[in-house]
């Protein structure tokens, strides 16, 4: 049975061949560390890492390639930003669609005297800017917001939020896990002060590599979470103040960085717009197919927006009269269709969407998927819910 992968919101698969080739070449032929070795091979690897920083900076229209910091993943990036920037007595605003990568650090920081308010989103996951003003306090320091929901794909108004933050003298911290590589992100135009990214989703890199970009002003106000050896100013025991060394201690994941660079090269050649158009075409076909198969929504509920305006290629559904975990199992077992079922590490989003605590079955489409695969998913869902009447 041919397998159909609809879990790109978790990680893109397959990766471009060049990603694996770049990682293998480093491990097999280069292998040395950077910022330590005083020999030509180390300098050559260091140059590749620099080129990756430069590519990331250009992709997101950052201030300076030195402001690109590599971490293990976007969760680590958000922890570094939130725990380093916020101080006792500070207050932040989050949307009600946030992932636990944002919420768990903030709940932890509550014990240290830091507070947060949720700007409540609409039932389709969208956010009205006036909700931010309702949450603002005298001690509000920042807005923390996902660019798009990992549950239902709804895009949040980052550019308008950036304008709001500038007017109110607040920092804007953005989680772009679901949009990097499939949506244009311009830190300067959107007034983003800190942007956290992961390498293994839309950027087509491997797992285990992520990072963040910061403005110089934001970096100066943020304390590093992890300190140690950097290979620079080694005669001193205090942490360097300059970037990227201020936030990068210990040995970097160089195979991951070089794999990420190969993914970024593939992304540049393919084009973000082309990828976005393909994924939204599949999304529209899937939603329309479900509506044809179940025109009055008695069997399947489409969560969030029912069109492609203001959304990414992520669609969550609820099967109304079949147990969702069983349905997801049957999709894989009988049809070879791989999805994700549950709460997707985002309970706040599910409460907003009205899908808590049951969760959803999530279909997330990628550049490699085809219309035939989407049609197969629609047919499979129709067969698995066949015989259900009036949602009973």
CSV table of C-alpha atoms in Angstrom, one decimal:
chain,number,residue,atom,x,y,z
A,1,UNK,CA,0.0,0.0,0.0
A,2,UNK,CA,1.3,3.4,-0.9
A,3,UNK,CA,1.7,5.7,2.1
A,4,UNK,CA,0.3,9.3,2.0
A,5,UNK,CA,1.9,11.8,4.3
A,6,UNK,CA,-0.4,14.5,5.6
A,7,UNK,CA,1.6,15.6,8.7
A,8,UNK,CA,3.8,18.4,7.3
A,9,UNK,CA,2.8,20.7,10.2
A,10,UNK,CA,4.7,18.3,12.5
A,11,UNK,CA,7.7,18.0,10.1
A,12,UNK,CA,8.1,18.2,6.3
A,13,UNK,CA,8.8,14.9,4.6
A,14,UNK,CA,10.5,13.9,2.5
A,15,UNK,CA,13.4,16.4,2.6
A,16,UNK,CA,15.2,17.5,-0.5
A,17,UNK,CA,18.0,15.0,-1.3
A,18,UNK,CA,20.5,17.8,-1.0
A,19,UNK,CA,19.8,18.1,2.7
A,20,UNK,CA,20.9,14.6,3.5
A,21,UNK,CA,23.8,14.9,1.1
A,22,UNK,CA,25.1,18.1,2.9
A,23,UNK,CA,24.9,16.5,6.3
A,24,UNK,CA,26.5,13.3,5.2
A,25,UNK,CA,29.4,15.2,3.5
A,26,UNK,CA,30.1,17.1,6.6
A,27,UNK,CA,30.1,14.1,8.9
A,28,UNK,CA,32.1,11.9,6.4
A,29,UNK,CA,34.6,14.5,4.9
A,30,UNK,CA,34.8,17.6,7.1
A,31,UNK,CA,33.7,16.8,10.7
A,32,UNK,CA,35.6,19.5,12.5
A,33,UNK,CA,34.3,22.1,15.0
A,34,UNK,CA,34.2,25.8,14.4
A,35,UNK,CA,35.4,28.8,16.5
A,36,UNK,CA,38.1,26.5,18.0
A,37,UNK,CA,40.3,25.0,15.3
A,38,UNK,CA,43.0,27.3,13.8
A,39,UNK,CA,43.3,25.4,10.5
A,40,UNK,CA,41.9,25.8,7.1
A,41,UNK,CA,39.3,23.0,7.2
A,42,UNK,CA,37.7,24.6,10.4
A,43,UNK,CA,37.7,28.0,8.6
A,44,UNK,CA,35.9,26.4,5.6
A,45,UNK,CA,33.2,24.9,7.8
A,46,UNK,CA,32.9,28.2,9.7
A,47,UNK,CA,32.3,30.0,6.4
A,48,UNK,CA,29.4,27.6,5.6
A,49,UNK,CA,27.8,28.3,9.0
A,50,UNK,CA,28.2,32.1,8.3
A,51,UNK,CA,26.5,31.6,4.9
A,52,UNK,CA,23.6,29.9,6.7
A,53,UNK,CA,23.2,32.8,9.1
A,54,UNK,CA,23.2,35.1,6.1
A,55,UNK,CA,20.6,33.1,4.2
A,56,UNK,CA,18.3,33.0,7.3
A,57,UNK,CA,18.7,36.8,7.8
A,58,UNK,CA,17.9,37.5,4.2
A,59,UNK,CA,14.9,35.2,4.2
A,60,UNK,CA,13.3,37.0,7.2
A,61,UNK,CA,14.6,40.5,6.4
A,62,UNK,CA,16.5,40.6,9.7
A,63,UNK,CA,18.8,43.5,10.8
A,64,UNK,CA,22.1,41.6,10.6
A,65,UNK,CA,23.3,38.1,10.1
A,66,UNK,CA,25.1,38.2,13.4
A,67,UNK,CA,21.7,38.5,15.0
A,68,UNK,CA,20.8,35.0,13.8
A,69,UNK,CA,21.1,32.6,16.8
A,70,UNK,CA,21.0,28.8,16.3
A,71,UNK,CA,19.3,26.6,18.9
A,72,UNK,CA,18.1,23.0,18.9
A,73,UNK,CA,14.5,23.9,18.1
A,74,UNK,CA,11.9,26.6,18.2
A,75,UNK,CA,10.8,25.6,21.8
A,76,UNK,CA,14.4,26.3,23.0
A,77,UNK,CA,14.3,29.6,21.1
A,78,UNK,CA,11.1,30.8,22.7
A,79,UNK,CA,12.4,29.8,26.2
A,80,UNK,CA,15.6,31.8,25.6
A,81,UNK,CA,13.7,34.8,24.5
A,82,UNK,CA,10.9,34.8,27.1
A,83,UNK,CA,13.1,33.9,30.1
A,84,UNK,CA,15.9,36.2,29.1
A,85,UNK,CA,13.8,39.2,28.2
A,86,UNK,CA,11.0,39.2,30.8
A,87,UNK,CA,11.6,40.4,34.4
A,88,UNK,CA,9.6,40.2,37.6
A,89,UNK,CA,6.7,42.6,37.4
A,90,UNK,CA,6.4,42.4,33.6
A,91,UNK,CA,3.2,41.6,31.8
A,92,UNK,CA,2.8,40.2,28.3
A,93,UNK,CA,-0.1,39.6,25.9
A,94,UNK,CA,-0.6,36.4,24.1
A,95,UNK,CA,-3.3,35.2,21.6
A,96,UNK,CA,-5.6,32.4,22.7
A,97,UNK,CA,-4.2,30.3,19.8
A,98,UNK,CA,-0.8,29.8,21.2
A,99,UNK,CA,1.2,26.5,21.3
A,100,UNK,CA,2.5,25.2,24.5
A,101,UNK,CA,6.0,26.2,23.4
A,102,UNK,CA,4.8,29.7,24.4
A,103,UNK,CA,2.3,28.9,27.1
A,104,UNK,CA,4.4,26.5,29.3
A,105,UNK,CA,7.3,29.0,29.7
A,106,UNK,CA,4.9,31.7,30.5
A,107,UNK,CA,3.0,29.6,33.1
A,108,UNK,CA,6.4,28.7,34.6
A,109,UNK,CA,7.4,32.4,34.7
A,110,UNK,CA,4.2,33.2,36.6
A,111,UNK,CA,5.9,31.8,39.6
A,112,UNK,CA,8.6,34.4,39.2
A,113,UNK,CA,6.2,37.3,39.2
A,114,UNK,CA,5.6,37.7,35.5
A,115,UNK,CA,2.0,37.8,34.3
A,116,UNK,CA,0.2,37.4,31.0
A,117,UNK,CA,-3.2,38.0,29.5
A,118,UNK,CA,-4.9,36.1,26.6
A,119,UNK,CA,-6.3,38.2,23.7
A,120,UNK,CA,-9.3,36.0,22.8
A,121,UNK,CA,-9.6,35.0,19.2
A,122,UNK,CA,-12.7,34.3,17.3
A,123,UNK,CA,-14.2,30.8,16.9
A,124,UNK,CA,-12.3,30.4,13.6
A,125,UNK,CA,-9.0,31.3,15.2
A,126,UNK,CA,-8.8,34.9,13.8
A,127,UNK,CA,-7.9,37.8,16.0
A,128,UNK,CA,-9.3,41.4,16.1
A,129,UNK,CA,-6.5,44.0,17.0
A,130,UNK,CA,-8.8,45.7,19.5
A,131,UNK,CA,-8.5,42.6,21.7
A,132,UNK,CA,-4.9,43.5,22.3
A,133,UNK,CA,-5.8,46.9,23.6
A,134,UNK,CA,-8.3,45.4,26.0
A,135,UNK,CA,-5.4,43.3,27.5
A,136,UNK,CA,-2.8,46.1,27.7
A,137,UNK,CA,-1.7,47.3,31.1
A,138,UNK,CA,0.8,49.8,32.4
A,139,UNK,CA,3.4,47.1,32.9
A,140,UNK,CA,2.8,45.4,29.5
A,141,UNK,CA,6.2,44.8,27.9
A,142,UNK,CA,5.5,42.6,24.9
A,143,UNK,CA,3.1,40.8,22.7
A,144,UNK,CA,3.9,37.1,22.0
A,145,UNK,CA,2.0,35.6,19.0
A,146,UNK,CA,2.1,32.7,16.6
A,147,UNK,CA,2.0,33.6,12.9
A,148,UNK,CA,-0.4,30.8,12.2
A,149,UNK,CA,-2.3,28.2,14.2
A,150,UNK,CA,-0.8,24.7,14.2
A,151,UNK,CA,-4.3,23.4,14.9
A,152,UNK,CA,-6.5,25.0,12.2
A,153,UNK,CA,-4.1,27.0,10.0
A,154,UNK,CA,-5.6,30.4,10.7
A,155,UNK,CA,-3.2,33.3,10.1
A,156,UNK,CA,-2.9,35.9,12.8
A,157,UNK,CA,-2.5,39.6,12.0
A,158,UNK,CA,1.3,40.0,12.6
A,159,UNK,CA,1.8,43.1,10.6
A,160,UNK,CA,-1.1,44.9,12.2
A,161,UNK,CA,0.1,43.7,15.6
A,162,UNK,CA,3.6,45.0,14.9
A,163,UNK,CA,2.1,48.4,14.2
A,164,UNK,CA,0.1,48.3,17.4
A,165,UNK,CA,3.3,47.4,19.3
A,166,UNK,CA,5.2,50.3,17.8
A,167,UNK,CA,2.5,52.7,18.7
A,168,UNK,CA,2.3,51.4,22.3
A,169,UNK,CA,6.1,51.0,22.8
A,170,UNK,CA,5.9,47.2,23.1
A,171,UNK,CA,8.1,44.4,21.8
A,172,UNK,CA,6.7,41.9,19.4
A,173,UNK,CA,7.8,38.3,19.7
A,174,UNK,CA,6.7,35.9,16.9
A,175,UNK,CA,6.5,32.1,16.6
A,176,UNK,CA,6.7,31.3,12.9
A,177,UNK,CA,6.9,27.5,13.2
A,178,UNK,CA,4.0,27.0,10.8
A,179,UNK,CA,4.8,29.7,8.3
A,180,UNK,CA,8.6,29.9,7.8
A,181,UNK,CA,9.2,28.8,4.2
A,182,UNK,CA,5.6,28.9,3.1
A,183,UNK,CA,4.8,32.6,3.9
A,184,UNK,CA,6.7,35.8,3.4
A,185,UNK,CA,8.0,37.2,6.6
A,186,UNK,CA,9.6,40.6,6.8
A,187,UNK,CA,10.8,41.4,10.3
A,188,UNK,CA,11.4,45.1,9.5
A,189,UNK,CA,8.1,45.7,7.7
A,190,UNK,CA,6.2,43.7,10.3
A,191,UNK,CA,8.0,45.4,13.2
A,192,UNK,CA,9.1,42.1,14.7
A,193,UNK,CA,11.6,42.4,17.5
A,194,UNK,CA,12.3,38.7,18.0
A,195,UNK,CA,11.4,35.9,15.5
A,196,UNK,CA,11.7,32.2,16.6
A,197,UNK,CA,11.9,29.6,13.8
A,198,UNK,CA,12.4,25.9,13.4
A,199,UNK,CA,14.4,24.3,10.6
A,200,UNK,CA,12.6,21.0,10.1
A,201,UNK,CA,9.2,22.2,8.8
A,202,UNK,CA,8.8,24.7,5.9
A,203,UNK,CA,12.5,25.4,5.8
A,204,UNK,CA,13.1,21.8,4.7
A,205,UNK,CA,16.0,21.2,7.1
A,206,UNK,CA,16.4,18.3,9.6
A,207,UNK,CA,15.1,17.9,13.1
A,208,UNK,CA,17.3,19.3,15.8
A,209,UNK,CA,18.0,22.7,14.4
A,210,UNK,CA,16.2,25.9,15.0
A,211,UNK,CA,16.9,29.4,16.1
A,212,UNK,CA,15.8,33.0,16.5
A,213,UNK,CA,16.6,36.5,15.1
A,214,UNK,CA,16.6,39.6,17.3
A,215,UNK,CA,17.0,43.3,16.8
A,216,UNK,CA,20.1,44.7,18.4
A,217,UNK,CA,17.9,46.7,20.9
A,218,UNK,CA,16.1,43.5,21.9
A,219,UNK,CA,19.3,41.5,22.3
A,220,UNK,CA,20.8,44.1,24.6
A,221,UNK,CA,17.7,43.7,26.9
A,222,UNK,CA,17.8,39.9,26.9
A,223,UNK,CA,19.9,37.8,29.2
A,224,UNK,CA,21.3,34.5,27.8
A,225,UNK,CA,19.7,31.3,29.2
A,226,UNK,CA,22.7,29.1,28.7
A,227,UNK,CA,26.3,30.3,29.0
A,228,UNK,CA,29.7,28.5,28.6
A,229,UNK,CA,32.4,28.1,26.0
A,230,UNK,CA,32.1,30.1,22.8
A,231,UNK,CA,35.6,29.9,21.4
A,232,UNK,CA,35.8,33.7,21.7
A,233,UNK,CA,37.5,36.0,24.3
A,234,UNK,CA,38.5,32.8,26.2
A,235,UNK,CA,40.7,34.7,28.6
A,236,UNK,CA,37.6,35.9,30.4
A,237,UNK,CA,35.0,34.0,32.4
A,238,UNK,CA,32.1,36.4,31.8
A,239,UNK,CA,29.8,35.9,28.8
A,240,UNK,CA,30.5,37.8,25.6
A,241,UNK,CA,28.1,40.7,24.9
A,242,UNK,CA,28.3,40.6,21.2
A,243,UNK,CA,26.2,38.4,18.9
A,244,UNK,CA,25.8,35.6,18.1
A,245,UNK,CA,28.2,34.5,21.0
A,246,UNK,CA,26.0,36.1,23.6
A,247,UNK,CA,23.4,33.4,23.1
A,248,UNK,CA,25.4,30.5,21.6
A,249,UNK,CA,27.4,28.5,24.1
A,250,UNK,CA,28.9,25.1,23.6
A,251,UNK,CA,29.1,23.1,20.4
A,252,UNK,CA,26.7,23.9,17.6
A,253,UNK,CA,24.7,21.3,15.7
A,254,UNK,CA,26.8,21.8,12.6
A,255,UNK,CA,25.4,18.9,10.6
A,256,UNK,CA,21.9,20.4,11.3
A,257,UNK,CA,23.0,23.9,10.3
A,258,UNK,CA,24.5,22.6,7.0
A,259,UNK,CA,21.4,20.6,6.3
A,260,UNK,CA,19.3,23.7,7.0
A,261,UNK,CA,21.4,25.6,4.5
A,262,UNK,CA,20.7,23.0,1.8
A,263,UNK,CA,17.0,23.3,2.6
A,264,UNK,CA,17.2,27.1,2.3
A,265,UNK,CA,18.9,26.8,-1.1
A,266,UNK,CA,16.2,24.4,-2.3
A,267,UNK,CA,13.6,26.9,-0.9
A,268,UNK,CA,15.1,29.8,-2.8
A,269,UNK,CA,15.2,27.8,-6.1
A,270,UNK,CA,11.6,26.6,-5.7
A,271,UNK,CA,10.1,29.8,-4.5
A,272,UNK,CA,7.9,30.5,-1.4
A,273,UNK,CA,5.0,31.7,-3.6
A,274,UNK,CA,5.0,28.5,-5.6
A,275,UNK,CA,5.0,26.4,-2.5
A,276,UNK,CA,2.2,28.5,-0.9
A,277,UNK,CA,0.0,28.4,-4.0
A,278,UNK,CA,0.3,24.6,-4.3
A,279,UNK,CA,-0.5,24.0,-0.6
A,280,UNK,CA,-3.5,26.3,-0.7
A,281,UNK,CA,-4.7,24.6,-3.9
A,282,UNK,CA,-4.7,21.3,-2.1
A,283,UNK,CA,-6.3,22.8,1.0
A,284,UNK,CA,-9.2,24.2,-1.1
A,285,UNK,CA,-9.7,20.9,-2.9
A,286,UNK,CA,-9.8,19.0,0.4
A,287,UNK,CA,-12.3,21.4,2.0
A,288,UNK,CA,-14.5,21.5,-1.2
A,289,UNK,CA,-14.3,17.7,-1.4
A,290,UNK,CA,-15.5,17.3,2.2
A,291,UNK,CA,-18.4,19.7,1.6
A,292,UNK,CA,-19.5,17.8,-1.5
A,293,UNK,CA,-19.3,14.5,0.4
A,294,UNK,CA,-21.1,15.9,3.4
A,295,UNK,CA,-22.9,19.1,2.3
A,296,UNK,CA,-24.7,19.9,5.5
A,297,UNK,CA,-21.9,18.9,7.8
A,298,UNK,CA,-23.7,16.0,9.6
A,299,UNK,CA,-20.7,13.7,9.6
A,300,UNK,CA,-17.6,15.9,9.6
A,301,UNK,CA,-17.0,19.3,11.2
A,302,UNK,CA,-14.3,21.5,9.5
A,303,UNK,CA,-12.6,23.4,12.2
A,304,UNK,CA,-11.7,27.1,11.7
A,305,UNK,CA,-12.0,28.9,8.4
A,306,UNK,CA,-13.8,27.0,5.6
A,307,UNK,CA,-12.1,28.8,2.8
A,308,UNK,CA,-8.4,29.5,1.9
A,309,UNK,CA,-8.4,33.2,2.8
A,310,UNK,CA,-6.3,34.0,5.8
A,311,UNK,CA,-5.1,30.4,6.4
A,312,UNK,CA,-2.3,28.0,5.7
A,313,UNK,CA,-2.4,24.4,4.4
A,314,UNK,CA,-3.5,23.0,7.7
A,315,UNK,CA,-7.0,21.6,8.1
A,316,UNK,CA,-8.4,20.1,11.3
A,317,UNK,CA,-11.7,18.1,11.3
A,318,UNK,CA,-13.9,16.4,13.9
A,319,UNK,CA,-15.8,13.2,12.9
A,320,UNK,CA,-19.1,13.7,14.7
A,321,UNK,CA,-20.2,10.1,15.3
A,322,UNK,CA,-16.9,8.1,15.1
A,323,UNK,CA,-14.1,8.1,17.6
A,324,UNK,CA,-11.4,10.3,16.2
A,325,UNK,CA,-8.4,8.3,17.3
A,326,UNK,CA,-10.0,5.2,15.8
A,327,UNK,CA,-10.7,7.1,12.6
A,328,UNK,CA,-7.1,8.3,12.4
A,329,UNK,CA,-5.9,4.7,13.0
A,330,UNK,CA,-8.2,3.4,10.2
A,331,UNK,CA,-7.0,6.1,7.8
A,332,UNK,CA,-3.5,4.8,8.3
A,333,UNK,CA,-4.2,1.1,8.5
A,334,UNK,CA,-6.7,0.8,5.6
A,335,UNK,CA,-5.7,3.7,3.3
A,336,UNK,CA,-2.1,4.5,4.2
A,337,UNK,CA,-3.0,8.1,5.1
A,338,UNK,CA,-0.9,9.6,7.9
A,339,UNK,CA,-2.4,12.4,10.0
A,340,UNK,CA,-2.1,13.7,13.5
A,341,UNK,CA,-4.9,13.3,16.0
A,342,UNK,CA,-5.4,14.9,19.5
A,343,UNK,CA,-4.7,18.3,21.0
A,344,UNK,CA,-1.5,19.1,19.1
A,345,UNK,CA,0.2,20.6,22.1
A,346,UNK,CA,-2.2,23.6,21.9
A,347,UNK,CA,-5.0,23.3,24.5
A,348,UNK,CA,-5.7,27.0,24.5
A,349,UNK,CA,-6.3,27.0,20.7
A,350,UNK,CA,-8.7,24.0,21.1
A,351,UNK,CA,-10.6,25.8,23.8
A,352,UNK,CA,-10.9,28.8,21.4
A,353,UNK,CA,-12.0,26.7,18.5
A,354,UNK,CA,-14.5,24.7,20.6
A,355,UNK,CA,-12.7,21.4,20.1
A,356,UNK,CA,-11.4,20.8,23.7
A,357,UNK,CA,-11.0,18.3,25.2
A,358,UNK,CA,-11.8,15.9,22.3
A,359,UNK,CA,-9.2,17.4,19.9
A,360,UNK,CA,-9.2,17.0,16.1
A,361,UNK,CA,-7.8,15.0,13.2
A,362,UNK,CA,-5.3,17.3,11.5
A,363,UNK,CA,-4.4,17.1,7.8
A,364,UNK,CA,-1.5,19.3,6.9
A,365,UNK,CA,-0.5,19.5,3.2
A,366,UNK,CA,3.0,19.9,1.8
A,367,UNK,CA,4.7,20.7,-1.5
A,368,UNK,CA,5.1,17.0,-2.4
A,369,UNK,CA,1.4,16.1,-2.0
A,370,UNK,CA,-0.8,15.7,-5.0
A,371,UNK,CA,-4.4,16.2,-5.9
A,372,UNK,CA,-4.9,12.5,-6.2
A,373,UNK,CA,-3.7,12.0,-2.6
A,374,UNK,CA,-6.2,14.7,-1.4
A,375,UNK,CA,-9.0,13.0,-3.3
A,376,UNK,CA,-8.0,9.7,-1.7
A,377,UNK,CA,-8.3,11.3,1.7
A,378,UNK,CA,-11.8,12.7,0.9
A,379,UNK,CA,-12.9,9.3,-0.3
A,380,UNK,CA,-11.5,7.5,2.7
A,381,UNK,CA,-13.3,9.9,5.1
A,382,UNK,CA,-16.5,9.3,3.2
A,383,UNK,CA,-16.2,5.6,3.5
A,384,UNK,CA,-15.2,5.7,7.2
A,385,UNK,CA,-18.3,7.8,8.0
A,386,UNK,CA,-20.7,6.0,5.6
A,387,UNK,CA,-24.0,5.1,7.0
A,388,UNK,CA,-24.0,7.9,9.6
A,389,UNK,CA,-27.2,9.9,9.6
A,390,UNK,CA,-28.0,13.3,11.2
A,391,UNK,CA,-24.8,13.1,13.3
A,392,UNK,CA,-26.2,10.1,15.3
